[in-house]
Amino acid sequence: MKQNGNSSKAALRNLPHAKQLERLASYSTCGFEGCTCQAWKSGSSAPSKDCSSCNHAIQYHLDKIMSMATSQREKMLDMTVDIELLYSSIIGRPSLCKRMCISCW
């Protein structure tokens, strides 16, 4: 499991910066005033930067993340891999619940 986690973390860190931010946004609550959306979700059709759940731009889900130091964002990327591996080893299938575990970022 540790080997799989390390290779997944390395693969995630090798993604383009924009893809890394999308990954983090999918765990981040919307910062638009009054919005209760828990995580950015991409649309199923053409790639859109608007959340398919709340219709706000991805930037609203990235506000807190962009104000962090690069080292903090890298730790958060590692945490996403850890959470996903833990969740799939317990439940065996992906779900929105895993995103809600760390949506308090």
Tab-separated table of C-alpha atoms in Angstrom:
chain	number	residue	atom	x	y	z
A	1	MET	CA	0.000	0.000	0.000
A	2	LYS	CA	2.840	2.404	0.849
A	3	GLN	CA	4.499	1.728	-2.513
A	4	ASN	CA	1.229	2.409	-4.351
A	5	GLY	CA	0.750	5.617	-2.362
A	6	ASN	CA	4.235	6.900	-3.142
A	7	SER	CA	3.888	6.224	-6.866
A	8	SER	CA	0.455	7.879	-6.898
A	9	LYS	CA	1.868	10.932	-5.118
A	10	ALA	CA	4.729	11.141	-7.600
A	11	ALA	CA	2.325	10.886	-10.529
A	12	LEU	CA	0.139	13.626	-9.073
A	13	ARG	CA	3.111	15.930	-8.525
A	14	ASN	CA	4.163	15.380	-12.153
A	15	LEU	CA	0.814	16.609	-13.482
A	16	PRO	CA	0.692	20.124	-14.955
A	17	HIS	CA	0.062	22.808	-12.333
A	18	ALA	CA	-3.470	23.487	-13.646
A	19	LYS	CA	-4.410	19.806	-13.237
A	20	GLN	CA	-3.026	19.782	-9.701
A	21	LEU	CA	-5.181	22.802	-8.858
A	22	GLU	CA	-8.257	21.093	-10.324
A	23	ARG	CA	-7.542	18.096	-8.130
A	24	LEU	CA	-7.321	20.283	-5.023
A	25	ALA	CA	-10.438	22.245	-6.017
A	26	SER	CA	-12.380	18.990	-6.065
A	27	TYR	CA	-11.803	18.841	-2.299
A	28	SER	CA	-12.392	22.499	-1.565
A	29	THR	CA	-15.573	24.297	-0.577
A	30	CYS	CA	-16.825	27.188	-2.694
A	31	GLY	CA	-15.778	30.609	-1.426
A	32	PHE	CA	-18.591	32.505	-3.149
A	33	GLU	CA	-20.562	34.391	-0.497
A	34	GLY	CA	-23.526	32.330	0.657
A	35	CYS	CA	-22.662	29.243	-1.406
A	36	THR	CA	-22.776	25.908	0.412
A	37	CYS	CA	-21.126	23.792	-2.293
A	38	GLN	CA	-18.708	21.339	-0.674
A	39	ALA	CA	-16.460	20.514	-3.628
A	40	TRP	CA	-15.793	21.647	-7.206
A	41	LYS	CA	-17.137	19.197	-9.741
A	42	SER	CA	-16.229	19.296	-13.404
A	43	GLY	CA	-18.949	19.053	-16.010
A	44	SER	CA	-19.442	15.760	-17.805
A	45	SER	CA	-19.385	17.230	-21.315
A	46	ALA	CA	-16.922	19.809	-22.603
A	47	PRO	CA	-14.300	20.750	-20.012
A	48	SER	CA	-15.574	23.731	-18.100
A	49	LYS	CA	-13.995	25.618	-15.256
A	50	ASP	CA	-17.412	26.256	-13.716
A	51	CYS	CA	-18.557	23.900	-10.979
A	52	SER	CA	-21.318	21.621	-12.228
A	53	SER	CA	-22.846	21.699	-8.759
A	54	CYS	CA	-22.957	25.422	-7.877
A	55	ASN	CA	-22.104	26.956	-11.289
A	56	HIS	CA	-19.402	29.178	-9.783
A	57	ALA	CA	-15.986	29.470	-11.401
A	58	ILE	CA	-13.230	27.160	-10.205
A	59	GLN	CA	-11.423	30.193	-8.762
A	60	TYR	CA	-13.995	30.344	-5.956
A	61	HIS	CA	-13.000	26.819	-4.968
A	62	LEU	CA	-9.313	27.729	-5.184
A	63	ASP	CA	-9.306	30.956	-3.127
A	64	LYS	CA	-7.993	29.366	0.074
A	65	ILE	CA	-5.637	27.048	-1.781
A	66	MET	CA	-3.992	29.822	-3.791
A	67	SER	CA	-3.205	31.786	-0.629
A	68	MET	CA	-1.162	28.857	0.734
A	69	ALA	CA	2.552	28.369	0.348
A	70	THR	CA	3.641	25.916	-2.345
A	71	SER	CA	4.857	23.475	0.300
A	72	GLN	CA	1.384	23.460	1.889
A	73	ARG	CA	-0.265	22.776	-1.480
A	74	GLU	CA	2.143	19.883	-2.054
A	75	LYS	CA	1.238	18.420	1.335
A	76	MET	CA	-2.430	18.758	0.445
A	77	LEU	CA	-1.855	16.915	-2.836
A	78	ASP	CA	-0.220	14.116	-0.855
A	79	MET	CA	-3.186	14.103	1.516
A	80	THR	CA	-5.614	13.641	-1.380
A	81	VAL	CA	-3.777	10.474	-2.403
A	82	ASP	CA	-3.741	9.232	1.204
A	83	ILE	CA	-7.471	9.906	1.640
A	84	GLU	CA	-8.366	8.244	-1.675
A	85	LEU	CA	-6.261	5.156	-0.928
A	86	LEU	CA	-7.667	4.877	2.578
A	87	TYR	CA	-11.212	5.366	1.389
A	88	SER	CA	-10.933	2.851	-1.443
A	89	SER	CA	-9.310	0.275	0.831
A	90	ILE	CA	-12.224	0.594	3.272
A	91	ILE	CA	-15.151	1.163	0.930
A	92	GLY	CA	-13.773	-0.087	-2.363
A	93	ARG	CA	-15.369	2.554	-4.571
A	94	PRO	CA	-15.055	6.330	-4.946
A	95	SER	CA	-17.701	8.626	-3.523
A	96	LEU	CA	-18.399	12.232	-2.682
A	97	CYS	CA	-18.056	11.273	1.005
A	98	LYS	CA	-14.273	11.127	0.707
A	99	ARG	CA	-14.219	14.713	-0.510
A	100	MET	CA	-16.313	15.848	2.393
A	101	CYS	CA	-13.730	14.403	4.808
A	102	ILE	CA	-11.293	17.188	3.985
A	103	SER	CA	-13.547	19.914	2.626
A	104	CYS	CA	-12.776	22.115	5.608
A	105	TRP	CA	-9.543	23.331	3.957
